[in-house]
Amino acid sequence: MNPTDRSAAHVLRQLVAGSLAAALAAPAPVLAQTAEAASAPASAAVPAIDLTPPAQVAPVSVPADGLDLENADALKGVRKLVLAGVALYVITESSGGATAGVAFRDRSMASVNTSLKLTGLDGARLQALADEAHDRIAAALKARGIEVVPLAELRALPEYAELAALGDQAPLAIDASAGKGTVYSGRGLPLIHMGELAWLNRTVGGLFGAKVEDPYISFGDNVAGGFRKGKLDPVLDKLGKASGASVAMVRIVLSAAQVKASGGAWSLGASTSVRDTLVMPAWTNRIWLLTPKGDKARASLKFPLVSETPPGRIVDVTSTAAKVADVATTVLTFAAAMSGVGRGVAQSTKELELRTSPEWFDAVARPQVDAALQGLAQALAP
């Protein structure tokens, strides 16, 4: 190495050391990333992880006041019903991030980003879960004294063919604000991937309150929802009249990949958190109903239904490249800040996997889906 090279290296070492010292000394937002596990998270360095299903799965149930009923009167007097669709959404990827301290010009900033991916699932097993969901909700409705039109009779109707022509290809890959995943259709029924606001409008805070957004529908699908609804409504109406029954569409959402982020411009801290639970979110887990009179109603979970048994094990798989990028960003931005250019940014990236097996996921998901469907069926009465 020539003297010039040594001098440059020396300056660079001093700059890095000084930048890191400044990062530690300067008032900065708190930066945190946590993975909360019901069972101890496995290390990415462990070559083999035991994915044997748990011996016992803690039961879950929908509480007595756990349903949100919209146009509740239309949910009564349902004597005969066409189960026109049962959609199972399985969310397998999610990410979240936050930046803190932007509003404080005399402080450095913190930026955190966490991604979570659910691995080890089997598409055939998930399709079987969707098929079973259809059978379970049909049985629960029959137990309520409601006649459910048999599948063979339903498929023989010309109006059913019209509905099928409007359906999406199943299974359907989705990418929305809540994450990525796949949608399965129970028993081969038409899959109608459409936002909840298209099925039935909903606001928070009264008539002039803010609309509730459906996080499992992409922006493009939301934009197209009104056009699609214009085609779907008359077909569903004809299907109900042809069968002499109310028409129901069921939606089940399972999310084992959820990242929560907190922080903001005026916040002193930025953080993300992940928990190894299987969540059935409120509102988007629902049964939608169209009566022969044309009235629309919806019964949905009022509160999230959360498993107490983990559906897998959380593993930190953050790549070396991501770690190097974090260090480089932190060092270089603090170095620039020391020179009067910009502000230091303490950056942290976390890449996680929730590893499971088809048997483990089934063991947790099946009783949870059944509990949700049993609860939703209670909203309908003959």
Short mmCIF file of N, CA and C in Angstrom, two decimals, residues 184-295:
data_model
loop_
_atom_site.label_atom_id
_atom_site.label_comp_id
_atom_site.label_asym_id
_atom_site.label_seq_id
_atom_site.Cartn_x
_atom_site.Cartn_y
_atom_site.Cartn_z
N TYR A 184 -58.31 -19.52 -2.05
CA TYR A 184 -58.84 -20.81 -2.50
C TYR A 184 -60.37 -20.76 -2.45
N SER A 185 -61.01 -21.51 -3.34
CA SER A 185 -62.46 -21.56 -3.38
C SER A 185 -62.96 -22.94 -2.97
N GLY A 186 -63.86 -22.97 -2.01
CA GLY A 186 -64.38 -24.23 -1.51
C GLY A 186 -65.29 -24.93 -2.50
N ARG A 187 -65.04 -26.21 -2.71
CA ARG A 187 -65.85 -27.10 -3.55
C ARG A 187 -66.02 -26.59 -4.98
N GLY A 188 -65.03 -25.86 -5.46
CA GLY A 188 -65.06 -25.42 -6.85
C GLY A 188 -66.10 -24.37 -7.16
N LEU A 189 -66.66 -23.72 -6.15
CA LEU A 189 -67.64 -22.67 -6.38
C LEU A 189 -66.96 -21.43 -6.96
N PRO A 190 -67.71 -20.55 -7.62
CA PRO A 190 -67.10 -19.35 -8.20
C PRO A 190 -66.38 -18.52 -7.13
N LEU A 191 -65.17 -18.07 -7.45
CA LEU A 191 -64.39 -17.21 -6.58
C LEU A 191 -64.60 -15.77 -7.01
N ILE A 192 -65.19 -14.98 -6.14
CA ILE A 192 -65.43 -13.57 -6.43
C ILE A 192 -64.53 -12.75 -5.51
N HIS A 193 -63.41 -12.31 -6.03
CA HIS A 193 -62.43 -11.53 -5.26
C HIS A 193 -62.78 -10.05 -5.41
N MET A 194 -63.48 -9.52 -4.42
CA MET A 194 -64.00 -8.16 -4.50
C MET A 194 -64.01 -7.56 -3.09
N GLY A 195 -63.69 -6.29 -2.97
CA GLY A 195 -63.60 -5.64 -1.67
C GLY A 195 -64.92 -5.61 -0.92
N GLU A 196 -64.84 -5.61 0.39
CA GLU A 196 -66.04 -5.63 1.23
C GLU A 196 -66.95 -4.43 0.99
N LEU A 197 -66.38 -3.27 0.66
CA LEU A 197 -67.20 -2.08 0.44
C LEU A 197 -68.05 -2.22 -0.82
N ALA A 198 -67.63 -3.08 -1.74
CA ALA A 198 -68.44 -3.33 -2.93
C ALA A 198 -69.62 -4.24 -2.58
N TRP A 199 -69.40 -5.17 -1.64
CA TRP A 199 -70.49 -6.05 -1.22
C TRP A 199 -71.54 -5.28 -0.43
N LEU A 200 -71.05 -4.45 0.49
CA LEU A 200 -71.96 -3.67 1.34
C LEU A 200 -71.16 -2.51 1.93
N ASN A 201 -71.62 -1.29 1.69
CA ASN A 201 -70.87 -0.12 2.14
C ASN A 201 -70.80 -0.07 3.67
N ARG A 202 -69.73 0.51 4.17
CA ARG A 202 -69.53 0.56 5.61
C ARG A 202 -68.71 1.80 5.95
N THR A 203 -69.09 2.52 7.01
CA THR A 203 -68.35 3.68 7.48
C THR A 203 -68.16 3.60 8.98
N VAL A 204 -67.20 4.37 9.46
CA VAL A 204 -66.96 4.49 10.90
C VAL A 204 -67.29 5.90 11.31
N GLY A 205 -68.07 6.06 12.39
CA GLY A 205 -68.42 7.40 12.86
C GLY A 205 -69.68 7.94 12.24
N GLY A 206 -70.58 7.05 11.83
CA GLY A 206 -71.85 7.53 11.31
C GLY A 206 -71.85 7.69 9.81
N LEU A 207 -72.91 8.32 9.32
CA LEU A 207 -73.13 8.46 7.89
C LEU A 207 -71.98 9.17 7.18
N PHE A 208 -71.40 10.18 7.85
CA PHE A 208 -70.35 10.97 7.21
C PHE A 208 -68.95 10.60 7.71
N GLY A 209 -68.84 9.43 8.34
CA GLY A 209 -67.55 8.98 8.84
C GLY A 209 -66.68 8.43 7.73
N ALA A 210 -65.47 8.03 8.10
CA ALA A 210 -64.53 7.51 7.13
C ALA A 210 -64.89 6.08 6.73
N LYS A 211 -64.66 5.75 5.46
CA LYS A 211 -64.90 4.39 5.01
C LYS A 211 -63.84 3.44 5.57
N VAL A 212 -64.25 2.22 5.82
CA VAL A 212 -63.32 1.19 6.26
C VAL A 212 -62.70 0.56 5.03
N GLU A 213 -61.40 0.45 5.01
CA GLU A 213 -60.73 -0.13 3.86
C GLU A 213 -60.53 -1.64 4.04
N ASP A 214 -60.58 -2.35 2.93
CA ASP A 214 -60.35 -3.79 2.93
C ASP A 214 -58.87 -4.01 2.59
N PRO A 215 -58.04 -4.43 3.56
CA PRO A 215 -56.60 -4.51 3.31
C PRO A 215 -56.17 -5.72 2.50
N TYR A 216 -57.12 -6.58 2.12
CA TYR A 216 -56.77 -7.78 1.37
C TYR A 216 -57.15 -7.67 -0.11
N ILE A 217 -57.51 -6.44 -0.51
CA ILE A 217 -57.86 -6.16 -1.90
C ILE A 217 -56.91 -5.08 -2.41
N SER A 218 -56.31 -5.29 -3.56
CA SER A 218 -55.37 -4.32 -4.09
C SER A 218 -56.09 -3.07 -4.58
N PHE A 219 -55.33 -2.01 -4.79
CA PHE A 219 -55.90 -0.76 -5.27
C PHE A 219 -56.62 -0.97 -6.60
N GLY A 220 -55.98 -1.71 -7.49
CA GLY A 220 -56.59 -1.95 -8.80
C GLY A 220 -57.90 -2.70 -8.71
N ASP A 221 -57.96 -3.71 -7.84
CA ASP A 221 -59.19 -4.47 -7.66
C ASP A 221 -60.29 -3.61 -7.03
N ASN A 222 -59.89 -2.70 -6.14
CA ASN A 222 -60.86 -1.79 -5.53
C ASN A 222 -61.46 -0.86 -6.58
N VAL A 223 -60.60 -0.35 -7.45
CA VAL A 223 -61.07 0.56 -8.50
C VAL A 223 -62.06 -0.16 -9.42
N ALA A 224 -61.77 -1.43 -9.72
CA ALA A 224 -62.63 -2.20 -10.62
C ALA A 224 -63.87 -2.74 -9.92
N GLY A 225 -63.92 -2.60 -8.58
CA GLY A 225 -65.02 -3.20 -7.83
C GLY A 225 -66.39 -2.71 -8.24
N GLY A 226 -66.53 -1.41 -8.49
CA GLY A 226 -67.83 -0.87 -8.86
C GLY A 226 -68.32 -1.42 -10.19
N PHE A 227 -67.42 -1.51 -11.16
CA PHE A 227 -67.78 -2.06 -12.47
C PHE A 227 -68.17 -3.53 -12.34
N ARG A 228 -67.41 -4.26 -11.53
CA ARG A 228 -67.69 -5.68 -11.36
C ARG A 228 -69.01 -5.90 -10.63
N LYS A 229 -69.27 -5.06 -9.65
CA LYS A 229 -70.51 -5.16 -8.89
C LYS A 229 -71.72 -4.96 -9.80
N GLY A 230 -71.59 -4.07 -10.78
CA GLY A 230 -72.69 -3.83 -11.71
C GLY A 230 -73.05 -5.07 -12.51
N LYS A 231 -72.07 -5.92 -12.78
CA LYS A 231 -72.34 -7.18 -13.48
C LYS A 231 -72.82 -8.27 -12.54
N LEU A 232 -72.29 -8.25 -11.31
CA LEU A 232 -72.56 -9.33 -10.36
C LEU A 232 -73.95 -9.25 -9.75
N ASP A 233 -74.40 -8.06 -9.41
CA ASP A 233 -75.67 -7.90 -8.71
C ASP A 233 -76.85 -8.55 -9.43
N PRO A 234 -77.06 -8.29 -10.72
CA PRO A 234 -78.22 -8.92 -11.38
C PRO A 234 -78.12 -10.44 -11.48
N VAL A 235 -76.89 -10.95 -11.59
CA VAL A 235 -76.72 -12.41 -11.68
C VAL A 235 -77.07 -13.06 -10.34
N LEU A 236 -76.61 -12.47 -9.25
CA LEU A 236 -76.94 -13.01 -7.92
C LEU A 236 -78.44 -12.91 -7.65
N ASP A 237 -79.03 -11.83 -8.10
CA ASP A 237 -80.48 -11.66 -7.92
C ASP A 237 -81.24 -12.74 -8.68
N LYS A 238 -80.83 -13.00 -9.91
CA LYS A 238 -81.48 -14.06 -10.71
C LYS A 238 -81.26 -15.44 -10.10
N LEU A 239 -80.05 -15.66 -9.54
CA LEU A 239 -79.77 -16.95 -8.92
C LEU A 239 -80.68 -17.19 -7.72
N GLY A 240 -80.89 -16.15 -6.92
CA GLY A 240 -81.78 -16.28 -5.76
C GLY A 240 -83.21 -16.55 -6.18
N LYS A 241 -83.68 -15.85 -7.19
CA LYS A 241 -85.06 -16.04 -7.64
C LYS A 241 -85.24 -17.42 -8.27
N ALA A 242 -84.25 -17.88 -9.03
CA ALA A 242 -84.37 -19.19 -9.69
C ALA A 242 -84.41 -20.33 -8.68
N SER A 243 -83.69 -20.15 -7.57
CA SER A 243 -83.65 -21.21 -6.55
C SER A 243 -84.68 -20.99 -5.45
N GLY A 244 -85.34 -19.84 -5.46
CA GLY A 244 -86.31 -19.52 -4.41
C GLY A 244 -85.66 -19.42 -3.04
N ALA A 245 -84.46 -18.86 -3.00
CA ALA A 245 -83.71 -18.84 -1.74
C ALA A 245 -82.89 -17.55 -1.62
N SER A 246 -82.43 -17.31 -0.40
CA SER A 246 -81.44 -16.27 -0.18
C SER A 246 -80.10 -16.76 -0.71
N VAL A 247 -79.23 -15.84 -1.08
CA VAL A 247 -77.90 -16.17 -1.60
C VAL A 247 -76.86 -15.72 -0.59
N ALA A 248 -75.92 -16.61 -0.28
CA ALA A 248 -74.87 -16.29 0.69
C ALA A 248 -73.50 -16.50 0.09
N MET A 249 -72.56 -15.63 0.45
CA MET A 249 -71.15 -15.74 0.07
C MET A 249 -70.34 -15.65 1.36
N VAL A 250 -69.43 -16.60 1.57
CA VAL A 250 -68.65 -16.67 2.81
C VAL A 250 -67.19 -16.35 2.50
N ARG A 251 -66.58 -15.60 3.40
CA ARG A 251 -65.17 -15.25 3.25
C ARG A 251 -64.44 -15.55 4.55
N ILE A 252 -63.33 -16.30 4.44
CA ILE A 252 -62.50 -16.63 5.59
C ILE A 252 -61.08 -16.13 5.31
N VAL A 253 -60.51 -15.39 6.25
CA VAL A 253 -59.15 -14.86 6.09
C VAL A 253 -58.27 -15.39 7.22
N LEU A 254 -57.18 -16.05 6.85
CA LEU A 254 -56.20 -16.55 7.81
C LEU A 254 -54.89 -15.81 7.58
N SER A 255 -54.38 -15.16 8.60
CA SER A 255 -53.13 -14.42 8.47
C SER A 255 -52.15 -14.87 9.55
N ALA A 256 -51.12 -15.59 9.11
CA ALA A 256 -50.06 -15.98 10.04
C ALA A 256 -48.84 -15.11 9.81
N ALA A 257 -48.95 -14.15 8.91
CA ALA A 257 -47.83 -13.27 8.59
C ALA A 257 -48.26 -11.83 8.82
N GLN A 258 -48.07 -11.34 10.03
CA GLN A 258 -48.47 -9.99 10.37
C GLN A 258 -47.31 -9.25 11.01
N VAL A 259 -47.00 -8.08 10.45
CA VAL A 259 -45.96 -7.21 11.00
C VAL A 259 -46.62 -5.90 11.40
N LYS A 260 -46.43 -5.50 12.64
CA LYS A 260 -46.99 -4.24 13.12
C LYS A 260 -45.85 -3.24 13.31
N ALA A 261 -46.06 -2.03 12.81
CA ALA A 261 -45.04 -0.99 12.91
C ALA A 261 -45.59 0.21 13.65
N SER A 262 -44.73 0.90 14.39
CA SER A 262 -45.12 2.11 15.09
C SER A 262 -43.99 3.12 15.02
N GLY A 263 -44.35 4.37 14.96
CA GLY A 263 -43.37 5.44 14.83
C GLY A 263 -43.93 6.50 13.91
N GLY A 264 -43.23 7.60 13.78
CA GLY A 264 -43.70 8.67 12.93
C GLY A 264 -42.80 9.87 13.02
N ALA A 265 -43.16 10.90 12.26
CA ALA A 265 -42.32 12.10 12.19
C ALA A 265 -42.07 12.72 13.55
N TRP A 266 -43.09 12.71 14.41
CA TRP A 266 -42.97 13.33 15.74
C TRP A 266 -42.67 12.32 16.83
N SER A 267 -42.45 11.10 16.45
CA SER A 267 -42.18 10.05 17.44
C SER A 267 -40.70 10.01 17.81
N LEU A 268 -40.44 9.61 19.05
CA LEU A 268 -39.06 9.44 19.51
C LEU A 268 -38.58 8.01 19.32
N GLY A 269 -39.41 7.16 18.76
CA GLY A 269 -39.01 5.77 18.57
C GLY A 269 -39.68 5.16 17.35
N ALA A 270 -38.98 4.23 16.73
CA ALA A 270 -39.53 3.46 15.61
C ALA A 270 -39.37 1.99 15.95
N SER A 271 -40.42 1.23 15.74
CA SER A 271 -40.35 -0.19 16.11
C SER A 271 -41.26 -1.02 15.22
N THR A 272 -40.93 -2.28 15.12
CA THR A 272 -41.80 -3.27 14.49
C THR A 272 -41.90 -4.47 15.41
N SER A 273 -43.01 -5.18 15.31
CA SER A 273 -43.18 -6.38 16.14
C SER A 273 -43.89 -7.46 15.34
N VAL A 274 -43.56 -8.69 15.65
CA VAL A 274 -44.15 -9.86 14.99
C VAL A 274 -44.49 -10.87 16.08
N ARG A 275 -45.62 -11.53 15.92
CA ARG A 275 -45.99 -12.57 16.88
C ARG A 275 -46.41 -13.82 16.13
N ASP A 276 -46.01 -14.97 16.66
CA ASP A 276 -46.30 -16.23 15.98
C ASP A 276 -47.69 -16.76 16.34
N THR A 277 -48.70 -16.06 15.83
CA THR A 277 -50.08 -16.47 16.04
C THR A 277 -50.80 -16.53 14.69
N LEU A 278 -51.88 -17.28 14.66
CA LEU A 278 -52.73 -17.33 13.47
C LEU A 278 -53.93 -16.43 13.77
N VAL A 279 -54.11 -15.41 12.93
CA VAL A 279 -55.13 -14.40 13.18
C VAL A 279 -56.22 -14.47 12.11
N MET A 280 -57.45 -14.43 12.56
CA MET A 280 -58.60 -14.25 11.66
C MET A 280 -59.12 -12.85 11.94
N PRO A 281 -58.82 -11.89 11.07
CA PRO A 281 -59.14 -10.49 11.36
C PRO A 281 -60.64 -10.22 11.46
N ALA A 282 -60.97 -9.15 12.16
CA ALA A 282 -62.36 -8.71 12.27
C ALA A 282 -62.84 -8.17 10.92
N TRP A 283 -64.14 -8.21 10.73
CA TRP A 283 -64.86 -7.66 9.58
C TRP A 283 -64.66 -8.44 8.30
N THR A 284 -63.41 -8.73 7.90
CA THR A 284 -63.20 -9.43 6.63
C THR A 284 -63.50 -10.92 6.72
N ASN A 285 -63.66 -11.46 7.91
CA ASN A 285 -64.18 -12.82 8.06
C ASN A 285 -65.69 -12.68 8.22
N ARG A 286 -66.43 -13.11 7.20
CA ARG A 286 -67.86 -12.77 7.21
C ARG A 286 -68.70 -13.72 6.37
N ILE A 287 -70.02 -13.58 6.53
CA ILE A 287 -70.99 -14.19 5.63
C ILE A 287 -71.88 -13.06 5.12
N TRP A 288 -71.97 -12.95 3.81
CA TRP A 288 -72.78 -11.91 3.16
C TRP A 288 -74.05 -12.54 2.62
N LEU A 289 -75.16 -11.81 2.72
CA LEU A 289 -76.45 -12.39 2.37
C LEU A 289 -77.24 -11.45 1.47
N LEU A 290 -77.88 -12.03 0.46
CA LEU A 290 -78.84 -11.32 -0.40
C LEU A 290 -80.18 -12.04 -0.28
N THR A 291 -81.19 -11.33 0.18
CA THR A 291 -82.50 -11.95 0.38
C THR A 291 -83.30 -11.92 -0.92
N PRO A 292 -84.37 -12.75 -1.02
CA PRO A 292 -85.22 -12.72 -2.22
C PRO A 292 -85.83 -11.35 -2.47
N LYS A 293 -85.95 -10.53 -1.44
CA LYS A 293 -86.51 -9.17 -1.60
C LYS A 293 -85.45 -8.18 -2.09
N GLY A 294 -84.20 -8.63 -2.17
CA GLY A 294 -83.15 -7.73 -2.62
C GLY A 294 -82.39 -7.03 -1.51
N ASP A 295 -82.71 -7.35 -0.26
CA ASP A 295 -81.99 -6.75 0.87
C ASP A 295 -80.63 -7.42 1.03
#
